[in-house]
mmCIF file of C-alpha atoms in Angstrom:
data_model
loop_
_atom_site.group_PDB
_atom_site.id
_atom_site.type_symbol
_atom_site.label_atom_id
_atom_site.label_comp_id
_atom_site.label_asym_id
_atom_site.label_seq_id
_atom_site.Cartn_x
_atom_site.Cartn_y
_atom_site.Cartn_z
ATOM 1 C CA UNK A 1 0.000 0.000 0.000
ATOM 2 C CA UNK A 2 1.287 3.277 -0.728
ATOM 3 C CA UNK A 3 1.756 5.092 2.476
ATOM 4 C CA UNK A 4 0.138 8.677 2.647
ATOM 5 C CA UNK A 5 1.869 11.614 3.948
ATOM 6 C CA UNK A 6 1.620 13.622 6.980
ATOM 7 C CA UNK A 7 -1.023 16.727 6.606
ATOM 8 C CA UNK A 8 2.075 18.605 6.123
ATOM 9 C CA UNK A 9 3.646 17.078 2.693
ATOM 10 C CA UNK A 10 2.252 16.717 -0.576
ATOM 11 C CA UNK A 11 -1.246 14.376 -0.652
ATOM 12 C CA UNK A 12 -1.067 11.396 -2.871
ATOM 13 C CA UNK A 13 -3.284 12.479 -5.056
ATOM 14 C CA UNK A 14 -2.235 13.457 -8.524
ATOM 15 C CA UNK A 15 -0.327 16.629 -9.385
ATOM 16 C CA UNK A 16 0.730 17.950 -12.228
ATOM 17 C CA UNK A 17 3.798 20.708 -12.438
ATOM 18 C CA UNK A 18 3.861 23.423 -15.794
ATOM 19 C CA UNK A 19 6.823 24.322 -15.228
ATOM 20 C CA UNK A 20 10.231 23.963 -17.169
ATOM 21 C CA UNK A 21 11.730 23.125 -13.206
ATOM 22 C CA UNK A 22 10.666 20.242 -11.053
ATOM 23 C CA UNK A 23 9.684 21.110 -8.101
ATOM 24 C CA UNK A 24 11.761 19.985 -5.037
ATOM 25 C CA UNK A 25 10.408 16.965 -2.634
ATOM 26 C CA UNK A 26 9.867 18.131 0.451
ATOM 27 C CA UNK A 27 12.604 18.126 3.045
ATOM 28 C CA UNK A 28 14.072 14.857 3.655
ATOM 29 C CA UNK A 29 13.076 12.806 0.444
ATOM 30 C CA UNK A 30 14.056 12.315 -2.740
ATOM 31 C CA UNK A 31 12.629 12.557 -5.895
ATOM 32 C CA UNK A 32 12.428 9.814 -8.567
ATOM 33 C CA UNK A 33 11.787 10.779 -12.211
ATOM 34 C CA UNK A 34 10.974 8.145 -14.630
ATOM 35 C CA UNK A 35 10.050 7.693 -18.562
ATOM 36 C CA UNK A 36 10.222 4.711 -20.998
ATOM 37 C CA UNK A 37 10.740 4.444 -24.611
ATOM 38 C CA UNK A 38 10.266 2.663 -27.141
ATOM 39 C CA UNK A 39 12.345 1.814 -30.317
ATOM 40 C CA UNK A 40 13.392 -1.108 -32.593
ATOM 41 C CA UNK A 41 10.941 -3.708 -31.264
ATOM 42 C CA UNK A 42 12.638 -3.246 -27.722
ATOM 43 C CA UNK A 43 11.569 -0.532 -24.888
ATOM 44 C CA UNK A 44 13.090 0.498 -21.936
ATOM 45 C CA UNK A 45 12.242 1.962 -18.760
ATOM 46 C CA UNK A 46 14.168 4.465 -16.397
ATOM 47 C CA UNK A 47 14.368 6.209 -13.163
ATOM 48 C CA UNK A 48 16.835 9.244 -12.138
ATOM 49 C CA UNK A 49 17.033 9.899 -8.831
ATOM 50 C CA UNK A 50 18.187 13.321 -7.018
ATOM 51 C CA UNK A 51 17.939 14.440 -3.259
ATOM 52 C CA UNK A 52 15.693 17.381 -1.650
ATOM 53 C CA UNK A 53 18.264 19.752 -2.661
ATOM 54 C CA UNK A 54 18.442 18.563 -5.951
ATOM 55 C CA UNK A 55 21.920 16.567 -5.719
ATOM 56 C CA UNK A 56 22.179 13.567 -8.344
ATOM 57 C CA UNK A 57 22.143 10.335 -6.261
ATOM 58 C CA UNK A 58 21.610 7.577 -8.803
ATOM 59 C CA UNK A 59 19.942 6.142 -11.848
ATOM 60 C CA UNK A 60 18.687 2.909 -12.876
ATOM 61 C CA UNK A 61 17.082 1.816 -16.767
ATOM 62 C CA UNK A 62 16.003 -1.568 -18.403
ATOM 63 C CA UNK A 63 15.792 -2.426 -21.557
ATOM 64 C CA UNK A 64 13.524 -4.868 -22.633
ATOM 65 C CA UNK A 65 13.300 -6.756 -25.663
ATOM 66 C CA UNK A 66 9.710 -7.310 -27.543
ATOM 67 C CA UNK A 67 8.405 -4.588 -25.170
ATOM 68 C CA UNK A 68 6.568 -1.802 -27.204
ATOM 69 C CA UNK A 69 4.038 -0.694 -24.830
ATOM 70 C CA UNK A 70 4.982 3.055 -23.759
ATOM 71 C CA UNK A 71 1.983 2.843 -20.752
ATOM 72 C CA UNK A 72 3.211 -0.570 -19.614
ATOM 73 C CA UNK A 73 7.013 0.528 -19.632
ATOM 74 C CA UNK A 74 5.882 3.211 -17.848
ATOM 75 C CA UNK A 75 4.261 1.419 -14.938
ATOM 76 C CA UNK A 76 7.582 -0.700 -15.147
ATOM 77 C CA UNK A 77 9.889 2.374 -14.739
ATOM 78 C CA UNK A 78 7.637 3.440 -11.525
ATOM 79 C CA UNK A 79 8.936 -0.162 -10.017
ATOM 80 C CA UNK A 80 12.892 0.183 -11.080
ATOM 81 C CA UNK A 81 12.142 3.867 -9.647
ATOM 82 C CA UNK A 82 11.335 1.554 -6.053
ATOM 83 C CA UNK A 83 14.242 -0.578 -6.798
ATOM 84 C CA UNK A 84 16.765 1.906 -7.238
ATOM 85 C CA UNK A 85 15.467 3.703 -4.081
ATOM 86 C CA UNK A 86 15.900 0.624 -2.342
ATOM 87 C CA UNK A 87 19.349 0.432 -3.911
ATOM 88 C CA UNK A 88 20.284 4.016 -2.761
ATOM 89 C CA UNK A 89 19.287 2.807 0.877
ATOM 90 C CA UNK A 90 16.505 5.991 1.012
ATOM 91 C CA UNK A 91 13.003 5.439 3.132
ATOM 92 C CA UNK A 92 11.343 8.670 1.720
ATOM 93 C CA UNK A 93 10.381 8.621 -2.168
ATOM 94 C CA UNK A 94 8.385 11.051 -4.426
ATOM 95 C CA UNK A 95 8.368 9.067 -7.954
ATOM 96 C CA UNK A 96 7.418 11.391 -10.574
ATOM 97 C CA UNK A 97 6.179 10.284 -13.746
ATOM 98 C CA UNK A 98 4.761 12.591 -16.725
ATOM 99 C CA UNK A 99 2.406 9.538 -17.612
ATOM 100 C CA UNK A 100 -1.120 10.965 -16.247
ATOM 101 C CA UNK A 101 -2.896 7.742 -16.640
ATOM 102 C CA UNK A 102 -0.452 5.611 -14.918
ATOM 103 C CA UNK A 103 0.142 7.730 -11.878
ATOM 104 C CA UNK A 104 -3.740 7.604 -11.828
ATOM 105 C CA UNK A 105 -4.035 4.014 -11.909
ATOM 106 C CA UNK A 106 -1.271 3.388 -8.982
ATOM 107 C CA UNK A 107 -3.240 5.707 -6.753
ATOM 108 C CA UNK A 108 -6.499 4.382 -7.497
ATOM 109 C CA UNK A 109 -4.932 0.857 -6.820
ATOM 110 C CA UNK A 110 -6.233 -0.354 -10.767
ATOM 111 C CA UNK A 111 -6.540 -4.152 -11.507
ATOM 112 C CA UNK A 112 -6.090 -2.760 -15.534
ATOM 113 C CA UNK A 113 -4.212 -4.538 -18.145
ATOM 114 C CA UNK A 114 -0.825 -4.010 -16.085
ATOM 115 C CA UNK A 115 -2.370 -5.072 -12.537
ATOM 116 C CA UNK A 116 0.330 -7.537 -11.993
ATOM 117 C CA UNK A 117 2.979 -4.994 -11.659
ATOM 118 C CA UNK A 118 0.471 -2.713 -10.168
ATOM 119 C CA UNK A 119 0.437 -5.121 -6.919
ATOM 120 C CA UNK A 120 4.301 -5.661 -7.224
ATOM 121 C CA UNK A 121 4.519 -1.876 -6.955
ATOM 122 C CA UNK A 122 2.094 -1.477 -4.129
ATOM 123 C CA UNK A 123 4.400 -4.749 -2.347
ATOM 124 C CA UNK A 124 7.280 -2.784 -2.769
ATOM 125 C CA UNK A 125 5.935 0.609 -1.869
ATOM 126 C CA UNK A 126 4.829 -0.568 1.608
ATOM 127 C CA UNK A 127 8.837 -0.636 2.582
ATOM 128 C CA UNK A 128 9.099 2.976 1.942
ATOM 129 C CA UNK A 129 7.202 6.654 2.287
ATOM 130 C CA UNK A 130 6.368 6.798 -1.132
ATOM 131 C CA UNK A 131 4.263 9.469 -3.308
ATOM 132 C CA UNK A 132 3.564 9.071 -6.810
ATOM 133 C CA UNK A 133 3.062 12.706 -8.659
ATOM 134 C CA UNK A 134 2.525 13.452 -12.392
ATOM 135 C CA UNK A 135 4.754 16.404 -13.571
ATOM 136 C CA UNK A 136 5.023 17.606 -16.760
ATOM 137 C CA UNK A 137 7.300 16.213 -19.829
ATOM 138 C CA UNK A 138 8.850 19.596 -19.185
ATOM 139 C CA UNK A 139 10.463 18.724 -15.730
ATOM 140 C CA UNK A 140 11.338 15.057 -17.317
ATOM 141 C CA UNK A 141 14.269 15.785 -19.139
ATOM 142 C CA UNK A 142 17.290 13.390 -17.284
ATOM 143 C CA UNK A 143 15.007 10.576 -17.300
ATOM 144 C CA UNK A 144 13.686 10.800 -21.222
ATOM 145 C CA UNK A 145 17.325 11.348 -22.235
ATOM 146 C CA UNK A 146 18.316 8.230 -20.049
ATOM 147 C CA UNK A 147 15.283 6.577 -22.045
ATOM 148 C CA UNK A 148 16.543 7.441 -24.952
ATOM 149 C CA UNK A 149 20.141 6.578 -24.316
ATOM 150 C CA UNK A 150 19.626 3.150 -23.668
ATOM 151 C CA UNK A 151 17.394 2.532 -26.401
ATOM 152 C CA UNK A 152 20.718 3.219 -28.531
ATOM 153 C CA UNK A 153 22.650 0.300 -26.446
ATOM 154 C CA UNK A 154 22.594 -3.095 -27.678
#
């Protein structure tokens, strides 16, 4: 279950950001950006990660063959975000993700066409203080470009 925050950090209820800047997570987390791609009968799926004052503290992608489903790679990037938080040893998470529907669907708990990795995420989130926010393409940059970088590997 995703654990909500105290009244005095962000809800986790869906938020979206306009501007070219991602906001900051509050005091104490970190924030997790992720993005997939998709290219060349393969996708992939990554995660940036970067502390309350904005300091790079890791980054994480997969690249899967015969995966061409941007909204599933997606949902798969939120889980490698939980993974490399895990990795990085951090409690406190904001995962950020610029797909609307997906951030939606792990709020609202949905049994959809990717509800298997819905409940992994939900396993995996109960380890941490997590929030899941949408934000704008805008404030996505590091993780698209890591997206896009590993589609190129092979």
């Amino acid at each position: 279950m995703i654990k909500s925050p105290s009244p005095a950090q962000p809800s986790t209820q869906t938020r979206t950001a306009q501007s070219t800047r991602s906001k900051a997570p509050p005091p104490g987390f970190v924030k997790i950006h992720v993005d997939a791609g998709v290219a060349r009968s393969r996708g992939t799926a990554a995660a940036v990660c970067r502390d309350d004052q904005r300091n790079y503290m890791g980054s994480s992608s997969l690249l899967i063959y015969g995966m061409q489903d941007p909204t599933t790679l997606e949902i798969i990037a939120c889980r490698e975000a939980l993974a490399l938080a895990e990795d990085l040893g951090v409690q406190n998470v904001v995962i950020s993700s610029d797909a609307k529907q997906v951030i939606q669907d792990l709020n609202n708990v949905s049994r959809g066409r990717y509800g298997a990795i819905i409940e992994e995420i939900q396993a995996r989130a109960s380890n941490f203080n997590s929030i899941f926010m949408h934000e704008s393409r805008l404030v996505n940059k590091e993780a698209h470009k890591l997206a896009r970088f590993s589609l190129s590997l092979d």
